mmCIF file of C-alpha atoms in Angstrom:
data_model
loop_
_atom_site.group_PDB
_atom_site.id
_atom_site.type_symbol
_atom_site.label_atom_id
_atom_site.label_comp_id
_atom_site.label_asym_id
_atom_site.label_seq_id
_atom_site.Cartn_x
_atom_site.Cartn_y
_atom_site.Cartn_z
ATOM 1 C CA UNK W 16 29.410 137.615 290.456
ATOM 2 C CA UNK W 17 28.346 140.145 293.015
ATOM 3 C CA UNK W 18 31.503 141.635 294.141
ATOM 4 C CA UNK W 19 33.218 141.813 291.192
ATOM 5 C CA UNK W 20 36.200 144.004 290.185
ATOM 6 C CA UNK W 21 36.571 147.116 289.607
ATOM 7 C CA UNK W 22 35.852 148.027 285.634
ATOM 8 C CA UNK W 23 38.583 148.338 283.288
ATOM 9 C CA UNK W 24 38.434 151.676 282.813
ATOM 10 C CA UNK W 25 38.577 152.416 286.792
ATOM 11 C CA UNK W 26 41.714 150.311 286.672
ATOM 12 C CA UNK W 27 43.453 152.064 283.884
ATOM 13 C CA UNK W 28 42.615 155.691 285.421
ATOM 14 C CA UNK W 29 44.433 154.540 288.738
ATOM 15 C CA UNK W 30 47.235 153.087 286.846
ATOM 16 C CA UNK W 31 48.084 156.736 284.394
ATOM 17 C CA UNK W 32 47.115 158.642 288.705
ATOM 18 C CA UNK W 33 50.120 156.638 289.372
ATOM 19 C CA UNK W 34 51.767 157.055 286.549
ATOM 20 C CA UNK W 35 51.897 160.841 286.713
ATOM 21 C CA UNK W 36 52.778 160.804 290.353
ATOM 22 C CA UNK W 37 55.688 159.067 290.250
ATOM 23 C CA UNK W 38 56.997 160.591 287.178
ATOM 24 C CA UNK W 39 56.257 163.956 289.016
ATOM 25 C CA UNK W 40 57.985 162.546 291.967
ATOM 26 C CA UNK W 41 61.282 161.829 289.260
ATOM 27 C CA UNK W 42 61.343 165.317 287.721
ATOM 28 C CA UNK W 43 61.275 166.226 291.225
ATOM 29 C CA UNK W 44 64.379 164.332 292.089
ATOM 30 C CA UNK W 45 66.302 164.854 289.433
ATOM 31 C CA UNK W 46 65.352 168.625 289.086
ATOM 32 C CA UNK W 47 68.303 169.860 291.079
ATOM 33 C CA UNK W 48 70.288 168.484 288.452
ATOM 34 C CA UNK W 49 68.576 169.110 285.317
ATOM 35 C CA UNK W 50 71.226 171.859 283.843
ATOM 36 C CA UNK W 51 73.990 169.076 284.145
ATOM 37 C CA UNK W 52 71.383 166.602 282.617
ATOM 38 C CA UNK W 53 70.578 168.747 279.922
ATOM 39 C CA UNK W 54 74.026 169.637 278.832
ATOM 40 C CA UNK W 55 74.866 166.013 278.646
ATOM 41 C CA UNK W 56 71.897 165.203 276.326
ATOM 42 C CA UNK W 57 73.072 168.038 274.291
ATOM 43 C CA UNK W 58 76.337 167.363 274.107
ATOM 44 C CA UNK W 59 75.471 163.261 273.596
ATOM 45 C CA UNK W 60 73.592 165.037 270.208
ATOM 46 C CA UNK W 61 76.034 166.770 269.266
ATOM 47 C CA UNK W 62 78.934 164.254 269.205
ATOM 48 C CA UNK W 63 76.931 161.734 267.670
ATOM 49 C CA UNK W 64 79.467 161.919 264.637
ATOM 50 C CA UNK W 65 82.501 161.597 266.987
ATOM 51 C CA UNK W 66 81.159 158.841 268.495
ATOM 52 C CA UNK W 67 80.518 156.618 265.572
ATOM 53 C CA UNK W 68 83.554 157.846 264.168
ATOM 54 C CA UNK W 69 85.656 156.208 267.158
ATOM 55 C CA UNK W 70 83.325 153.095 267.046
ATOM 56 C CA UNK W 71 83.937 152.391 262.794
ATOM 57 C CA UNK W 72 87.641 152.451 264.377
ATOM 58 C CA UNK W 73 86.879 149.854 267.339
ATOM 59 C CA UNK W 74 83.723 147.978 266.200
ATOM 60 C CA UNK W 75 81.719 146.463 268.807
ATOM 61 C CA UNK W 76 83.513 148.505 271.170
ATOM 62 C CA UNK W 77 80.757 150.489 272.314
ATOM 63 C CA UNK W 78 81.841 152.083 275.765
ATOM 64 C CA UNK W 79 85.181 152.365 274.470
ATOM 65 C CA UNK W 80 84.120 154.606 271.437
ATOM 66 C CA UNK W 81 82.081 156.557 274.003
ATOM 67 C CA UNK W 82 84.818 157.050 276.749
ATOM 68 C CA UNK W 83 87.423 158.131 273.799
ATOM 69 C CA UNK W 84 84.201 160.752 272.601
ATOM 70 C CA UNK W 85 84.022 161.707 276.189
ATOM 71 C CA UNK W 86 87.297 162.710 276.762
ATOM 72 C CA UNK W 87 87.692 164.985 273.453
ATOM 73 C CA UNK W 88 84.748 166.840 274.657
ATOM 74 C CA UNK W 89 86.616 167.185 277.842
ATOM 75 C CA UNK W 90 89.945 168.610 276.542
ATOM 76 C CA UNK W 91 88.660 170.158 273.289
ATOM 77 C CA UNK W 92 85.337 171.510 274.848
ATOM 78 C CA UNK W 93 85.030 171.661 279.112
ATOM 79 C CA UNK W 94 88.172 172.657 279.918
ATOM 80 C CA UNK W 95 88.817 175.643 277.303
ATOM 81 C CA UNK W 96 85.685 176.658 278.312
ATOM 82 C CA UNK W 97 86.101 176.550 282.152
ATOM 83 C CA UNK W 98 89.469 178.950 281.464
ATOM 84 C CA UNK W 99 87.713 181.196 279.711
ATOM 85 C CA UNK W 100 84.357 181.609 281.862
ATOM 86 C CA UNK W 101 87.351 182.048 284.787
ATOM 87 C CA UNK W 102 89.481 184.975 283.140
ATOM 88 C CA UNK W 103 85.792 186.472 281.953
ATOM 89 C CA UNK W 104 84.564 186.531 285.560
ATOM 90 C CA UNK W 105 88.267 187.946 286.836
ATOM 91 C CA UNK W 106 88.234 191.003 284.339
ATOM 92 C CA UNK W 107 84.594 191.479 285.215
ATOM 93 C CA UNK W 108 85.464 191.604 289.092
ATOM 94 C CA UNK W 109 88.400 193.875 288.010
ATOM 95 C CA UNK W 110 85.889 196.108 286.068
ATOM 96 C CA UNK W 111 83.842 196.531 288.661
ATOM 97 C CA UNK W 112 85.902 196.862 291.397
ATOM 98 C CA UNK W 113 87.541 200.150 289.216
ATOM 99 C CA UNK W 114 84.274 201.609 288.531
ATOM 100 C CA UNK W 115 83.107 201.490 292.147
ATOM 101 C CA UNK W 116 86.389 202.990 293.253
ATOM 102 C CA UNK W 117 86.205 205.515 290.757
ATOM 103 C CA UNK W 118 89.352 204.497 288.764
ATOM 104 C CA UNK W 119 88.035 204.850 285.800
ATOM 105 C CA UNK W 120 86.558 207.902 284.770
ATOM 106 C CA UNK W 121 83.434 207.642 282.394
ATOM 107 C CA UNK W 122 82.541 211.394 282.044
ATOM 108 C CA UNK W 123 86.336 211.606 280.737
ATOM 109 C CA UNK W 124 85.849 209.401 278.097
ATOM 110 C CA UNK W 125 82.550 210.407 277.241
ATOM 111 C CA UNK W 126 83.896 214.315 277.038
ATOM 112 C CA UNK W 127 86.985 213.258 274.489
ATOM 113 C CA UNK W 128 84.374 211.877 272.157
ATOM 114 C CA UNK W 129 81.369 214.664 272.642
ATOM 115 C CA UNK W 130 83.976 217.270 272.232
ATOM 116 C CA UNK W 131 85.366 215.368 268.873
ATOM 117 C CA UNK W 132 81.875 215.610 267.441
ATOM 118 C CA UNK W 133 80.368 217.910 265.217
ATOM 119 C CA UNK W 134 78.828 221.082 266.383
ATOM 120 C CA UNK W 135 75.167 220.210 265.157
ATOM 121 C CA UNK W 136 75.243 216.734 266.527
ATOM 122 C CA UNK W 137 76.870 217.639 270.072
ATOM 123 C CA UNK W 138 73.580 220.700 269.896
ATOM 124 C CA UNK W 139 71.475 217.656 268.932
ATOM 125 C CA UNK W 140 72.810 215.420 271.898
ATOM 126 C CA UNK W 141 72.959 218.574 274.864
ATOM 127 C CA UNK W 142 68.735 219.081 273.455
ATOM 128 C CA UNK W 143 68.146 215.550 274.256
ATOM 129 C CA UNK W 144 69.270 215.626 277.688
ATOM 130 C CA UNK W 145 73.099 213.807 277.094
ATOM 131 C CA UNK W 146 75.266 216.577 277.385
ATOM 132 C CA UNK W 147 75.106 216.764 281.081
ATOM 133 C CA UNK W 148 78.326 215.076 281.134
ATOM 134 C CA UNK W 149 77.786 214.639 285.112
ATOM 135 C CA UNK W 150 74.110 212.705 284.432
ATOM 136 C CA UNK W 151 75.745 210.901 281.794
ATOM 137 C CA UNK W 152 78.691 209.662 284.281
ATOM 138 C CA UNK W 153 76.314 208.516 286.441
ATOM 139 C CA UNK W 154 73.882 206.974 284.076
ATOM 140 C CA UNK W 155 76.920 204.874 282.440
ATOM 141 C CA UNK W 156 78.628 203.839 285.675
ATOM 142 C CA UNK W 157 75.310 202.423 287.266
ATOM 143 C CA UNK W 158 74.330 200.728 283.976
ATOM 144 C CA UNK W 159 78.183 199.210 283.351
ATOM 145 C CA UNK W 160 78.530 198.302 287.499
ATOM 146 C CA UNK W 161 74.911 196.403 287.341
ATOM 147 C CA UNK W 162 75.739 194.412 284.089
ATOM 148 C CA UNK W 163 79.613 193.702 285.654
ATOM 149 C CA UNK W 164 77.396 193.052 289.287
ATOM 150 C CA UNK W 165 75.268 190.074 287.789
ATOM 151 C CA UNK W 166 78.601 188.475 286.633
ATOM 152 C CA UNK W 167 79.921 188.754 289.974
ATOM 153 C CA UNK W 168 77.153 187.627 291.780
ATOM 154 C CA UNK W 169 77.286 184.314 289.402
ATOM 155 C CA UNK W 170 80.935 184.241 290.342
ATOM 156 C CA UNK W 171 80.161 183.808 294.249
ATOM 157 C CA UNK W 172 77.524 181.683 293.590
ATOM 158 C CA UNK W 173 79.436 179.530 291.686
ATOM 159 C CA UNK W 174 82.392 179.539 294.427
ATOM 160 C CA UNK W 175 80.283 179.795 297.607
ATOM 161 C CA UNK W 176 79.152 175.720 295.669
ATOM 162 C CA UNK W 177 82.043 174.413 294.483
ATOM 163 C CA UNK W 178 81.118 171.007 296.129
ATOM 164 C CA UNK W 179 77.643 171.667 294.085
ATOM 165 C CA UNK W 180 79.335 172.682 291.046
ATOM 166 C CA UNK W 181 81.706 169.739 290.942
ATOM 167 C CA UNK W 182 78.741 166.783 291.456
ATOM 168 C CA UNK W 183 76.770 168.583 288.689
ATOM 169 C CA UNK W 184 79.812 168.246 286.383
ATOM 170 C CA UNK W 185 80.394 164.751 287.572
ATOM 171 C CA UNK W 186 77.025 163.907 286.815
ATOM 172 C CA UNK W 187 77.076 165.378 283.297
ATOM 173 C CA UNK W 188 80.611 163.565 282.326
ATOM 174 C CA UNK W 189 78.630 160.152 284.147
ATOM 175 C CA UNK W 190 75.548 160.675 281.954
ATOM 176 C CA UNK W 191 77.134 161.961 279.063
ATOM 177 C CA UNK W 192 79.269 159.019 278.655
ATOM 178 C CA UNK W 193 75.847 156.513 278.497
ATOM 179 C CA UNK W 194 73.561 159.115 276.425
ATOM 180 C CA UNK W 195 76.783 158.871 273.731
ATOM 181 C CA UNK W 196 76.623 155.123 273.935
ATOM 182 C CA UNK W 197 72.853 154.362 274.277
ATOM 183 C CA UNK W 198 71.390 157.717 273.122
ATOM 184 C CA UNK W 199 69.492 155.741 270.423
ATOM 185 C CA UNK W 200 68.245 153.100 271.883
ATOM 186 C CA UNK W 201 66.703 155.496 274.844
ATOM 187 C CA UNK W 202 65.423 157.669 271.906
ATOM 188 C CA UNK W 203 63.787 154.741 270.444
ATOM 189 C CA UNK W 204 62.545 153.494 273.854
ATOM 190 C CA UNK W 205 61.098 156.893 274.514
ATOM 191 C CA UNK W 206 59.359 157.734 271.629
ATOM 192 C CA UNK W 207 57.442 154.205 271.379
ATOM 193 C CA UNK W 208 56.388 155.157 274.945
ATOM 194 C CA UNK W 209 54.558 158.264 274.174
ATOM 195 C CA UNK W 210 51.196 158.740 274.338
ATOM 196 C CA UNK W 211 50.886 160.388 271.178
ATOM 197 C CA UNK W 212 50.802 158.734 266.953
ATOM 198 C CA UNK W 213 54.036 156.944 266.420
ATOM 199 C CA UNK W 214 54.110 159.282 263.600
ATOM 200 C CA UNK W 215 53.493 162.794 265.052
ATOM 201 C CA UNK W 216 55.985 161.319 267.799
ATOM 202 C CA UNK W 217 59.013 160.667 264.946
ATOM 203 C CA UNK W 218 58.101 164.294 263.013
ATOM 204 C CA UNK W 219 58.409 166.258 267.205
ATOM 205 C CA UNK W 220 61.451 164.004 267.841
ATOM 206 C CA UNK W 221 63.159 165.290 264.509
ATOM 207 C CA UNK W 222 62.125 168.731 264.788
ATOM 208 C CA UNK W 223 63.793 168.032 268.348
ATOM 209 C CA UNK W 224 67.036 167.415 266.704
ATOM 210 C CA UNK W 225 67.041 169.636 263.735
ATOM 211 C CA UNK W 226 66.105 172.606 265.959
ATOM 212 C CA UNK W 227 68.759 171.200 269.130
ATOM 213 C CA UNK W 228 71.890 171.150 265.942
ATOM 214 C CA UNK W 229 70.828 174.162 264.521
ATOM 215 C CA UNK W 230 70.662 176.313 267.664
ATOM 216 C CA UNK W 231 73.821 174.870 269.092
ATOM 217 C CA UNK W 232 75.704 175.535 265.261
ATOM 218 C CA UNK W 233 73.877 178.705 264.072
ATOM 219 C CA UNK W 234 73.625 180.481 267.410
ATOM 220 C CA UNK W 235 76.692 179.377 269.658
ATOM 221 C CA UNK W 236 79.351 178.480 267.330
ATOM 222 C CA UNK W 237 78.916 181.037 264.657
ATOM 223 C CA UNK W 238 78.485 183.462 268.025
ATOM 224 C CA UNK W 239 82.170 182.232 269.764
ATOM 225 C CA UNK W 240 83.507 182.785 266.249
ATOM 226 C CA UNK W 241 82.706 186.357 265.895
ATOM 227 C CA UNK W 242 83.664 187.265 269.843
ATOM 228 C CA UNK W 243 86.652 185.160 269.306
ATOM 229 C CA UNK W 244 87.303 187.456 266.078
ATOM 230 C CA UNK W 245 86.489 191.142 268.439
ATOM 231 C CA UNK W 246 88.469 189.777 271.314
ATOM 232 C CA UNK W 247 91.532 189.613 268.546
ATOM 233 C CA UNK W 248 91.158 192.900 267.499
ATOM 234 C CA UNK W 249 90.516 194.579 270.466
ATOM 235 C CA UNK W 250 93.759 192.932 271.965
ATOM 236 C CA UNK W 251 95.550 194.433 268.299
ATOM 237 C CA UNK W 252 94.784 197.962 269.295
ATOM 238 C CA UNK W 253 95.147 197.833 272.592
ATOM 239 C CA UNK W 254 91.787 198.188 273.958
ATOM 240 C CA UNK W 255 91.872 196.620 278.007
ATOM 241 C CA UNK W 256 89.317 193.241 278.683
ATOM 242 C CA UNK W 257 89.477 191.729 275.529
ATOM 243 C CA UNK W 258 87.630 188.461 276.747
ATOM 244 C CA UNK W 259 84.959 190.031 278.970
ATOM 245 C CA UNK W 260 84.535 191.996 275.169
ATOM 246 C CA UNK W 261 84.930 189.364 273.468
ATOM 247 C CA UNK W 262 82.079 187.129 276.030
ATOM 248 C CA UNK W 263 79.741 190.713 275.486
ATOM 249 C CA UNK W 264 79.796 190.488 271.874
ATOM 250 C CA UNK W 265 79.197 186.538 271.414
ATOM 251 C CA UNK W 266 75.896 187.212 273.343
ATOM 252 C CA UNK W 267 75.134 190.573 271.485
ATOM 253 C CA UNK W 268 75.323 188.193 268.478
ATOM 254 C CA UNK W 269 71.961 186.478 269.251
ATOM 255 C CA UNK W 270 70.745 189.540 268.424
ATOM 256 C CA UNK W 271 69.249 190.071 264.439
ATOM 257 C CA UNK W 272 70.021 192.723 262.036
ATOM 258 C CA UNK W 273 72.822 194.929 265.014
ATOM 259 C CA UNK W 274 74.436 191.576 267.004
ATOM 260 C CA UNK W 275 78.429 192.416 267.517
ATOM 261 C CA UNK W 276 77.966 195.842 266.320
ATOM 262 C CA UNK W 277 76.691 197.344 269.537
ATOM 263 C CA UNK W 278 79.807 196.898 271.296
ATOM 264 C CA UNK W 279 82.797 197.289 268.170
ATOM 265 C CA UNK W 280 80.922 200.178 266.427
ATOM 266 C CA UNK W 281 81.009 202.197 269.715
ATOM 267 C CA UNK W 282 84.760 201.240 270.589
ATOM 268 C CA UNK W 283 85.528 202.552 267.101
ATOM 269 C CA UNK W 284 84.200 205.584 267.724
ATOM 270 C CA UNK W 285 85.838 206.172 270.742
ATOM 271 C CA UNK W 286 89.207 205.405 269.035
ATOM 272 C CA UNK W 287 88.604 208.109 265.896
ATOM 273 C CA UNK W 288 87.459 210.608 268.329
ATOM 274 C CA UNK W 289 90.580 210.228 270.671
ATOM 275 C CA UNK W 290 93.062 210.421 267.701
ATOM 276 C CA UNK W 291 93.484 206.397 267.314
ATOM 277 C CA UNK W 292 92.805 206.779 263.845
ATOM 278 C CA UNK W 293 94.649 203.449 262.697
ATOM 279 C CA UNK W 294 93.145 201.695 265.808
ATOM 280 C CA UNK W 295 89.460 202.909 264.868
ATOM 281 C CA UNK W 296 90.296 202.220 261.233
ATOM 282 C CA UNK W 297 90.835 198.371 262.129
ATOM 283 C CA UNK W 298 88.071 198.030 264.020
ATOM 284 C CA UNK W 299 85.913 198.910 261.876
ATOM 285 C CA UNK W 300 87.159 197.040 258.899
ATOM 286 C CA UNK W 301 87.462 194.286 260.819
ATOM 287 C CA UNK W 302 84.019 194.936 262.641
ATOM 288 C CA UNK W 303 82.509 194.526 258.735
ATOM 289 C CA UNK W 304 84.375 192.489 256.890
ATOM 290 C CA UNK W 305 85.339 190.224 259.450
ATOM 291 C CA UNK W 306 83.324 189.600 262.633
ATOM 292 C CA UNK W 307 79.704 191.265 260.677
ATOM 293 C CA UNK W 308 80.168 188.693 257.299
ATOM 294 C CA UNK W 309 80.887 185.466 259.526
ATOM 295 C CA UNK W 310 77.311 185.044 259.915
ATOM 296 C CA UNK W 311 76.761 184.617 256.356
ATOM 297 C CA UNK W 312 79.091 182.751 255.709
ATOM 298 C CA UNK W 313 79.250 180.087 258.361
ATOM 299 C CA UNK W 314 75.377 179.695 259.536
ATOM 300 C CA UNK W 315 74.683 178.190 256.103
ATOM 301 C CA UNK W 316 77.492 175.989 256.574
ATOM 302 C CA UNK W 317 76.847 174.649 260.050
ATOM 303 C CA UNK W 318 72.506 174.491 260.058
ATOM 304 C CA UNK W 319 72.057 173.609 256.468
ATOM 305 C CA UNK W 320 68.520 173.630 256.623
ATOM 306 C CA UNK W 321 66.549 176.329 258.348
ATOM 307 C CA UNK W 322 64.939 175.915 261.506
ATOM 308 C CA UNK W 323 61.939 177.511 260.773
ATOM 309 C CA UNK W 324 61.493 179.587 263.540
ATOM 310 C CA UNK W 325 61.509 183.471 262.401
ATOM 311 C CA UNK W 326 64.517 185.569 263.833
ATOM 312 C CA UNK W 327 62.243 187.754 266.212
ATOM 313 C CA UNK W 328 60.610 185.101 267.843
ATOM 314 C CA UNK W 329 64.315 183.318 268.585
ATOM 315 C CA UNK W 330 65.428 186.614 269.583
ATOM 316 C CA UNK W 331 62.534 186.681 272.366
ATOM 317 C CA UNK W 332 62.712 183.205 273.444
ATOM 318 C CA UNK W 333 66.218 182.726 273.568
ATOM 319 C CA UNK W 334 66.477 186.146 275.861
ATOM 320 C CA UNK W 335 63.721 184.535 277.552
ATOM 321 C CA UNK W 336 65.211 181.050 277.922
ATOM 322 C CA UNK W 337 68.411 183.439 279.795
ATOM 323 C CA UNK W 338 66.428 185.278 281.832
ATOM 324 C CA UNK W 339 64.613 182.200 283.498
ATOM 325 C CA UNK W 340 67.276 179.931 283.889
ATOM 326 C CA UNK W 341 70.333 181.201 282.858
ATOM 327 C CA UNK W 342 72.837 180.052 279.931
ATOM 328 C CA UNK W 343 70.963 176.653 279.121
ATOM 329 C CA UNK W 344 67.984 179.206 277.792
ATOM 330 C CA UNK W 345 70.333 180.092 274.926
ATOM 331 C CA UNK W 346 69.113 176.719 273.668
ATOM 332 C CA UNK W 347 65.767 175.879 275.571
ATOM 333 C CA UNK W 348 64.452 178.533 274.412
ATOM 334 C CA UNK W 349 64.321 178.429 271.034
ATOM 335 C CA UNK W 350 63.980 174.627 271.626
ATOM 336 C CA UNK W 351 60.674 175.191 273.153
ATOM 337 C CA UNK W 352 59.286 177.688 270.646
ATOM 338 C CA UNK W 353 60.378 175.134 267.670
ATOM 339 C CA UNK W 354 58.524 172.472 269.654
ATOM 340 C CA UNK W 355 55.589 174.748 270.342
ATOM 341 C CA UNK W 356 55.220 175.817 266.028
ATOM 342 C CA UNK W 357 55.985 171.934 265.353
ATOM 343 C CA UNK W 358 52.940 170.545 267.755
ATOM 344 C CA UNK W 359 50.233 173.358 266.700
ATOM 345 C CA UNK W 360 51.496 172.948 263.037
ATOM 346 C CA UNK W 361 50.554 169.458 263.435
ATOM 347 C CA UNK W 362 47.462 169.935 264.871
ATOM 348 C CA UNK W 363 46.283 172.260 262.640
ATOM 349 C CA UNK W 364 47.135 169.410 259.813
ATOM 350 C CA UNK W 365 45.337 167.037 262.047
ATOM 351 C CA UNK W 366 42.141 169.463 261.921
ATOM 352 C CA UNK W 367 42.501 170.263 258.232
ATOM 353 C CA UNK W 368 41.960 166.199 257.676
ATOM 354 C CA UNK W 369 39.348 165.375 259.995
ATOM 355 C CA UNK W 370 37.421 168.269 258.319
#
């Protein structure tokens, strides 16, 4: 009896030690490879539908349903998108490469539009300091070759790890294919493993889902519709980069209350004031009834149920979510803050009932 075993509770602290260092050793591992792992698990969400769809066609033909899913996200999704991210880039490069060289001239088209202004507002304009046409050159060319410059630089990166770049999409089509056919049953698996109320486990792991849909609907689809829409009637009147437009105002739509606006309300301006009345004209009508009513009318449509999150707050943390790491913040972002309102709401109804 004297040299007995360690107590139970010695046993189970070593056991969750080792528990968090090899998990910590796994995110570690994997982390090189968590964009392509994330974009799987939201694109194995997403399908969902597509991939019971294919499997009430071929029952009990699970990897099957899930290679057919795989392969319409491919074609209909991957691909499209690769072109486009690849002409975007190109007219960027173009852009920049013009600016730098000084083929375009921005204190040319900024005189054609300060001289078609008013008298009183072009006073108001020279009083706040943007009359200087020569400040104002050089203000607009550094801002427009830095924004084109971070493209590039993506660009190169991209390129300079194409060997990278292609095991991280190999990786995503590999784990997409068995999140599409086993998503649930890892789900299931998962959430019976956390440490947490089988309960206030199910209500994060919906919130999870509800807030993963509605991000990827409300924000990027609705977002690709209205740049698709500008890119269409930029290329109508003739105004040069369409896509790179088009890419600018599918971001700018993240933004509440001005979204598209800040890049078709300018180009109309610069249309009226350099005689392109009809061009200006359609821009603008297609700028509001167009491109500015989509979100009303397909956000309802696609999220069906709010997300709960106010607009400010996924204005913040989906610019946030960019800035850290890039174009999977569009959705981690807001992802986390929904997570972050969903656990304190919780707790505070966990307070409310033990008091």
């Amino acid at each position: 009896m004297g040299g007995g075993r360690p107590t139970g509770s010695l046993e189970q602290g070593g056991f969750l030690l080792f528990l968090a260092l090899v998990s910590a050793a796994l995110i570690a591992i994997v982390l090189p490879f968590a964009r392509s792992l994330l974009w799987a698990a939201l694109a194995a969400i997403m399908f969902q539908p597509l991939y019971r769809w294919f499997l009430a066609k071929r029952p009990d033909k699970d990897s099957q349903a899930a290679l057919a899913s795989l392969v319409v996200i491919l074609f209909a999704v991957v691909l499209p998108a690769l072109w486009i991210g690849s002409a975007v880039v190109d007219e960027a490069a173009g852009l920049f490469v013009a600016l730098r060289d000084g083929d375009i001239d921005v204190a040319l088209y900024f005189e054609e539009v300060f001289d078609a202004l008013p008298a009183n507002i072009q006073a108001s304009l020279a009083r706040a300091g943007l009359g200087d046409l020569g400040a104002v050159q050089a203000r607009a060319t550094a801002f427009v070759q830095a924004s084109l410059g971070i493209i590039a630089a993506q660009a190169l990166a991209i390129g300079g790890s194409v060997f990278g770049f292609a095991i991280g999409f190999a990786i995503a089509l590999y784990v997409g294919f068995f999140l599409l056919r086993d998503g649930r049953a890892i789900g299931e698996t998962i959430l019976a493993a956390l440490p947490m109320e089988r309960g206030v486990a199910d209500r994060l792991a919906e919130r999870f889902l509800v807030i993963v849909r509605a991000t990827i609907k409300g924000s990027v689809v609705v977002g690709l519709v209205q740049g698709a829409l500008g890119a269409l009637t930029f290329w109508i009147v003739g105004i040069p980069s369409v896509l790179l437009l088009g890419v600018v105002m599918a971001i700018a739509s993240l933004l509440p209350a001005l979204g598209p606006a800040i890049v078709w309300v300018p180009a109309a301006i610069y249309l009226l004031a350099t005689g392109a009345i009809w061009q200006g004209v359609v821009v603008i009508v297609s700028g509001v009834a167009l491109i500015g009513m989509i979100d009303n009318i397909l956000r309802p449509i696609l999220v069906g149920r709010d997300t709960g999150i106010p607009d400010w707050l996924i204005l913040v943390t989906t610019l946030g979510g960019i800035a850290l790491i890039g174009l999977s913040g569009i959705v981690v972002g807001p992802l986390v803050c929904g997570l972050f309102l969903a656990a304190w709401g919780i707790f505070a109804e966990q307070r409310a009932a033990r008091g």
